[in-house]
mmCIF file of C-alpha atoms in Angstrom:
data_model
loop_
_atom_site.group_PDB
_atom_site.id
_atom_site.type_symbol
_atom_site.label_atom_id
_atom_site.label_comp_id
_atom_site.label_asym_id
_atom_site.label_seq_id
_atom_site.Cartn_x
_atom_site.Cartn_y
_atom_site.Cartn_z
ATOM 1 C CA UNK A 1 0.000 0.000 0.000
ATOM 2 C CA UNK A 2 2.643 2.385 -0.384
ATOM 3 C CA UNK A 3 0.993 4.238 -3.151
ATOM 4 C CA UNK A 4 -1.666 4.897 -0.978
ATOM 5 C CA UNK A 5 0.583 6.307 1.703
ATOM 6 C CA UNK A 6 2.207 8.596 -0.882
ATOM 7 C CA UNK A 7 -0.739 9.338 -2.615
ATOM 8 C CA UNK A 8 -3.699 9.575 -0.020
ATOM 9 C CA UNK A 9 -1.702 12.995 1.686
ATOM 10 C CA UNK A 10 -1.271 14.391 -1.922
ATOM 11 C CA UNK A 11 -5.275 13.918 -2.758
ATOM 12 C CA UNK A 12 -5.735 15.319 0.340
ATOM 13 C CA UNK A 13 -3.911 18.162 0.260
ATOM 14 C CA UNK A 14 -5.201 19.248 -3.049
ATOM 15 C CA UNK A 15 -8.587 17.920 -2.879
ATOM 16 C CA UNK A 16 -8.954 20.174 0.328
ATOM 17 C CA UNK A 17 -7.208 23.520 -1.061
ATOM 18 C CA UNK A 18 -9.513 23.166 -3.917
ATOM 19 C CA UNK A 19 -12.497 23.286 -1.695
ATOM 20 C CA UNK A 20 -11.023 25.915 -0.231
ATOM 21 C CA UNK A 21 -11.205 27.752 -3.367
ATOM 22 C CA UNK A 22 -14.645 26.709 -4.109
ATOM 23 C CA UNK A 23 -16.050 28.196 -0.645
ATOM 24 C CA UNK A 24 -14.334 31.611 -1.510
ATOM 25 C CA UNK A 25 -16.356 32.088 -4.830
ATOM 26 C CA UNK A 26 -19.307 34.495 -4.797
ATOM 27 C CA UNK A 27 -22.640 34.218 -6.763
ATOM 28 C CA UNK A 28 -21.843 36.910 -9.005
ATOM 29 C CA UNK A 29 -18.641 35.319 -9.951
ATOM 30 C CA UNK A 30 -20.590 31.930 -11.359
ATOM 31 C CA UNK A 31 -20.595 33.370 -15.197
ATOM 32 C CA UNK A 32 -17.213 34.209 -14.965
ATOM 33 C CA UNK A 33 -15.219 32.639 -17.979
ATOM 34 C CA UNK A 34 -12.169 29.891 -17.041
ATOM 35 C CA UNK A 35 -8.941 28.611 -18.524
ATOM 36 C CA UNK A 36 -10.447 25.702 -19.503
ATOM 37 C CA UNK A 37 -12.841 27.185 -22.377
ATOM 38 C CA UNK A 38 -15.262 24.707 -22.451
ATOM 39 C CA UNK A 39 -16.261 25.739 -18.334
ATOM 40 C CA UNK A 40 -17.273 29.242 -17.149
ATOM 41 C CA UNK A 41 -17.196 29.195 -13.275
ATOM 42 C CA UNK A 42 -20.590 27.220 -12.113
ATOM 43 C CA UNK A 43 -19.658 24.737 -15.101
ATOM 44 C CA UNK A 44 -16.277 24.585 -13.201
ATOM 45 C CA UNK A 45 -18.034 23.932 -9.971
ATOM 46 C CA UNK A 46 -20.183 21.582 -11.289
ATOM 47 C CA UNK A 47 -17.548 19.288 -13.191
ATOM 48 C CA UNK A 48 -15.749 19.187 -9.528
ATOM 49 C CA UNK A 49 -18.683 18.130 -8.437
ATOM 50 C CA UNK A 50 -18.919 14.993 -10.496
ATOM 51 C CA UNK A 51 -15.603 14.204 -10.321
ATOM 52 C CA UNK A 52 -15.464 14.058 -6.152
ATOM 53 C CA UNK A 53 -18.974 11.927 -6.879
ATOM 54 C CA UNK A 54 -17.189 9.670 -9.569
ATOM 55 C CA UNK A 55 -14.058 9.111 -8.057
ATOM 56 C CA UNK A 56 -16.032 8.237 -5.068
ATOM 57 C CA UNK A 57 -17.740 5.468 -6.910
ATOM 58 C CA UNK A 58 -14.847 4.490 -8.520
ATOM 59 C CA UNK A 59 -12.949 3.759 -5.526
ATOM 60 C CA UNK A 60 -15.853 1.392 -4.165
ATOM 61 C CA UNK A 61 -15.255 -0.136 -7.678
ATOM 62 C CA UNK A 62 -18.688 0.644 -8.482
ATOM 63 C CA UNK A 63 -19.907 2.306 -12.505
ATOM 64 C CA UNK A 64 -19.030 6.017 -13.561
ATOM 65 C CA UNK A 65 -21.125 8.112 -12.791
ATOM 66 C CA UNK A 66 -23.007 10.507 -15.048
ATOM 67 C CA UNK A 67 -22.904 14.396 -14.180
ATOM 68 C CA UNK A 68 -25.973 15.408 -12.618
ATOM 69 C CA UNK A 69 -27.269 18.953 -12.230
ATOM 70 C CA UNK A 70 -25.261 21.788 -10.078
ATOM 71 C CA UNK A 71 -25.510 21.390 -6.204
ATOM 72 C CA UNK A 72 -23.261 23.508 -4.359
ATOM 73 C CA UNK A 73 -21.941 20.662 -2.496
ATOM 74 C CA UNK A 74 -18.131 20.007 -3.707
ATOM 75 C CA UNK A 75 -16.743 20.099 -0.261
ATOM 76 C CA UNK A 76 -19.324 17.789 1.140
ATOM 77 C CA UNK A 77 -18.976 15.320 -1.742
ATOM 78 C CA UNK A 78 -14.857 15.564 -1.899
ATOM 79 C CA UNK A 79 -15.069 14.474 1.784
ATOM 80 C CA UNK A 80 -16.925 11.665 0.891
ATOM 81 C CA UNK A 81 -14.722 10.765 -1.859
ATOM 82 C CA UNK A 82 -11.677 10.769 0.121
ATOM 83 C CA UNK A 83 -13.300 8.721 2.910
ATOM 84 C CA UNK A 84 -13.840 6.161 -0.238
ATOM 85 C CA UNK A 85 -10.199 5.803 -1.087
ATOM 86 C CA UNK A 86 -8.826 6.072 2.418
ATOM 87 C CA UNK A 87 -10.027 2.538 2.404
ATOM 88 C CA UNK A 88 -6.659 -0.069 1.488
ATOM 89 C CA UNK A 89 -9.206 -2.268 -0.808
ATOM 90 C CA UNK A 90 -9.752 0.767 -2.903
ATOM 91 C CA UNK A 91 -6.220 0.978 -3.997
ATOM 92 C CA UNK A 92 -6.652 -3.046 -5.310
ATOM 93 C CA UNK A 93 -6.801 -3.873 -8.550
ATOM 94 C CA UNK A 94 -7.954 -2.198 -11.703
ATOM 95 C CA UNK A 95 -11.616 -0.265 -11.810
ATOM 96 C CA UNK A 96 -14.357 -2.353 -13.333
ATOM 97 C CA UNK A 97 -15.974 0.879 -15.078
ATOM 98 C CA UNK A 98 -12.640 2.439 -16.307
ATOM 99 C CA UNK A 99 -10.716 -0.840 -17.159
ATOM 100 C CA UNK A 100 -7.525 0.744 -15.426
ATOM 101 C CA UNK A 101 -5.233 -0.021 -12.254
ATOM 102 C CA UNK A 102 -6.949 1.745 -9.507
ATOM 103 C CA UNK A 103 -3.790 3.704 -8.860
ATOM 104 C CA UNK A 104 -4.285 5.433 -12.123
ATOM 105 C CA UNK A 105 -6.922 6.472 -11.485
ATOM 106 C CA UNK A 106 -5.766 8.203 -7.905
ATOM 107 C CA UNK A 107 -3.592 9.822 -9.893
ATOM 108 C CA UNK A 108 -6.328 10.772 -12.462
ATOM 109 C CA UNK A 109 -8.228 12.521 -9.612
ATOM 110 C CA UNK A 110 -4.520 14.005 -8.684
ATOM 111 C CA UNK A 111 -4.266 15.875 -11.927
ATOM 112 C CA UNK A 112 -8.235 17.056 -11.643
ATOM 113 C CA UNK A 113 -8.072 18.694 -8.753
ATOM 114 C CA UNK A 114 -4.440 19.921 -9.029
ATOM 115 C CA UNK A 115 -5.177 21.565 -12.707
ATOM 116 C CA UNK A 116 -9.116 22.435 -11.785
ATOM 117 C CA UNK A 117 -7.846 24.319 -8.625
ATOM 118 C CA UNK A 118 -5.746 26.610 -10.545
ATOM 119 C CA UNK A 119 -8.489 27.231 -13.322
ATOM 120 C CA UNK A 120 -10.951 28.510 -10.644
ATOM 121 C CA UNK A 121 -8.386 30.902 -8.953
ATOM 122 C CA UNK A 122 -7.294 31.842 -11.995
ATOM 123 C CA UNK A 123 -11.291 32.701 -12.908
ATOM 124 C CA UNK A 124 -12.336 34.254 -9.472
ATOM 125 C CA UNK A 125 -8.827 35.961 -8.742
ATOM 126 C CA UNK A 126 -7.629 34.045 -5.610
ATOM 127 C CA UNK A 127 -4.228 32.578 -4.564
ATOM 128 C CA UNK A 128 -3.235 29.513 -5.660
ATOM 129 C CA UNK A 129 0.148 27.522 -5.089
ATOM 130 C CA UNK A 130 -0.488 23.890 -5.906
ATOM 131 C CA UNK A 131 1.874 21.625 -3.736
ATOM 132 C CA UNK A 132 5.229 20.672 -5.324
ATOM 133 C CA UNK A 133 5.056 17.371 -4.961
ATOM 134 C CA UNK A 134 1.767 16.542 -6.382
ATOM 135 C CA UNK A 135 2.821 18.906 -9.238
ATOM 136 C CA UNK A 136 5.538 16.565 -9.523
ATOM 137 C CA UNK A 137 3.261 13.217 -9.518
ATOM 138 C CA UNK A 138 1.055 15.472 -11.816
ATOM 139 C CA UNK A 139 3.396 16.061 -14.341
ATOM 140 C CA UNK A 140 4.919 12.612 -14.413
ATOM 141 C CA UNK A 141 1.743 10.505 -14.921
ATOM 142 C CA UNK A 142 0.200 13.076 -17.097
ATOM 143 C CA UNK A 143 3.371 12.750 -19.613
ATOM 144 C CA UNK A 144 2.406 8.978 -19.794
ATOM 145 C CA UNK A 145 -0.941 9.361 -20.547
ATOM 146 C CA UNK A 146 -1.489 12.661 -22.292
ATOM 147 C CA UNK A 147 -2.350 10.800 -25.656
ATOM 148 C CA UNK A 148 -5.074 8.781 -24.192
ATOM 149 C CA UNK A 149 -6.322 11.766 -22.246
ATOM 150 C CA UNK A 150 -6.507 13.767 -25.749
ATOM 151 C CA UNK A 151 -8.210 10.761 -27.262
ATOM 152 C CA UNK A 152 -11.026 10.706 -24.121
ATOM 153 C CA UNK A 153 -11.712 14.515 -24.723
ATOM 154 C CA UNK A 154 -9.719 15.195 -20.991
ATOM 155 C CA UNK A 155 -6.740 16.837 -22.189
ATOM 156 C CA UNK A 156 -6.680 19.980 -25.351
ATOM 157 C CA UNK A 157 -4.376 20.267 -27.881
ATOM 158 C CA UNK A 158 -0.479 21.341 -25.845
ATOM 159 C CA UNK A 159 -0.039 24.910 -25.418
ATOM 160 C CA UNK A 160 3.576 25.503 -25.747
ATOM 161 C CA UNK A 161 5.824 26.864 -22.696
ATOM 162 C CA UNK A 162 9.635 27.454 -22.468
ATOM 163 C CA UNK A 163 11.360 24.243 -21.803
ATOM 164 C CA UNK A 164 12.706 25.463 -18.451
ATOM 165 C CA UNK A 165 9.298 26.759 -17.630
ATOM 166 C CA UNK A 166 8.368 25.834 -14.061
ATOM 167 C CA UNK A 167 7.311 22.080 -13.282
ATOM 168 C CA UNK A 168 3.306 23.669 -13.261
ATOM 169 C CA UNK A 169 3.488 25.389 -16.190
ATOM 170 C CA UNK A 170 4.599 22.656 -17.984
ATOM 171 C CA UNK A 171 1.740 20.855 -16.323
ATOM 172 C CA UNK A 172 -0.532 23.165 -17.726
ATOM 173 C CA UNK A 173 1.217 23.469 -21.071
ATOM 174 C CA UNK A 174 0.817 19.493 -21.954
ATOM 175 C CA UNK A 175 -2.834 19.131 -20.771
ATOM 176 C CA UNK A 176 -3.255 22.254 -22.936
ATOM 177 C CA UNK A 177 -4.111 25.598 -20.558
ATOM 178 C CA UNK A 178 -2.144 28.781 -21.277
ATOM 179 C CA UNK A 179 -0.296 29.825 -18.462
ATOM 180 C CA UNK A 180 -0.284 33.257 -18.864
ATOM 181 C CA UNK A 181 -4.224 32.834 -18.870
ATOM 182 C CA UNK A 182 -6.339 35.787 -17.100
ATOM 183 C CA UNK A 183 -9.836 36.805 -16.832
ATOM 184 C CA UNK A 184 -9.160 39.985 -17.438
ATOM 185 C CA UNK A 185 -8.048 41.478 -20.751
ATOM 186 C CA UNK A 186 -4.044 43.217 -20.212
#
């Protein structure tokens, strides 16, 4: 289980500054466009909250889950979610609905929350300093499976940064966000 000891304190970690960031938004900030152009804020808020629900599910091994309307309930359901995969079993063997080892998909969540963190503080104009070492993990598994996640509709086309660009830019850079993105024009 040592994934799960190196990986359960990074989820944690990022799963919890994220709902940090998702407390701090205001109603008038939900039309608010994002880096990731296919979400304005409440869509951002919304796909978090499917993902806490799905990774949930998918830790008890059970089907993915379909996105259901907007709640206003990410914290609640991330805490939920990470209850799920505190759990040794859920680290064993590969997912029935996603046909992959169940520490991909930990690290799947990883890169979610890690990359959807900064595209809502980006959008909403709050602080954000993701943690070096899931960066790290981040950037690592996402360089294996970039091409699959472009094929599944997950990742966009790269978005090139300087090759000695910090390890989060380059994050950004393969799964295709600009780093340099703002809400505001200038």
């Amino acid at each position: 289980m040592a994934v799960m000891e190196d990986m359960m304190p990074l989820m944690t970690h990022a799963t919890e500054r994220t709902a940090g960031l998702v407390r701090a938004v205001r109603q008038e900030q939900l039309g608010l466009p994002t880096p990731c152009a296919k979400f304005d804020v409440k869509d951002l808020l919304n796909h978090l909250e499917w993902v806490a629900e799905m990774f949930e599910s998918l830790a008890r091994k059970g089907p993915r889950t379909e996105q259901g309307a907007y709640a206003g309930d990410f914290p609640e359901r991330a805490e939920r979610m990470l209850a799920a995969w505190s759990r040794p079993e859920a680290w064993e063997g590969t997912s029935p609905a996603m046909g992959l080892p169940m520490p991909a998909l930990a690290h799947m969540y990883l890169v979610d929350m890690v990359v959807h963190g900064w595209d809502l503080a980006r959008a909403t104009g709050q602080e954000y300093e993701p943690d070096p070492e899931a960066v790290s993990r981040a950037l690592h598994f996402t360089g294996q499976m970039v091409e699959m996640g472009r094929q599944r509709g997950a990742f966009g086309p790269p978005v090139p940064v300087p090759a000695d660009a910090p390890p989060f830019d380059r994050l950004l850079g393969i799964i295709g966000r600009d780093p340099s993105w703002t809400c505001r024009p200038g």
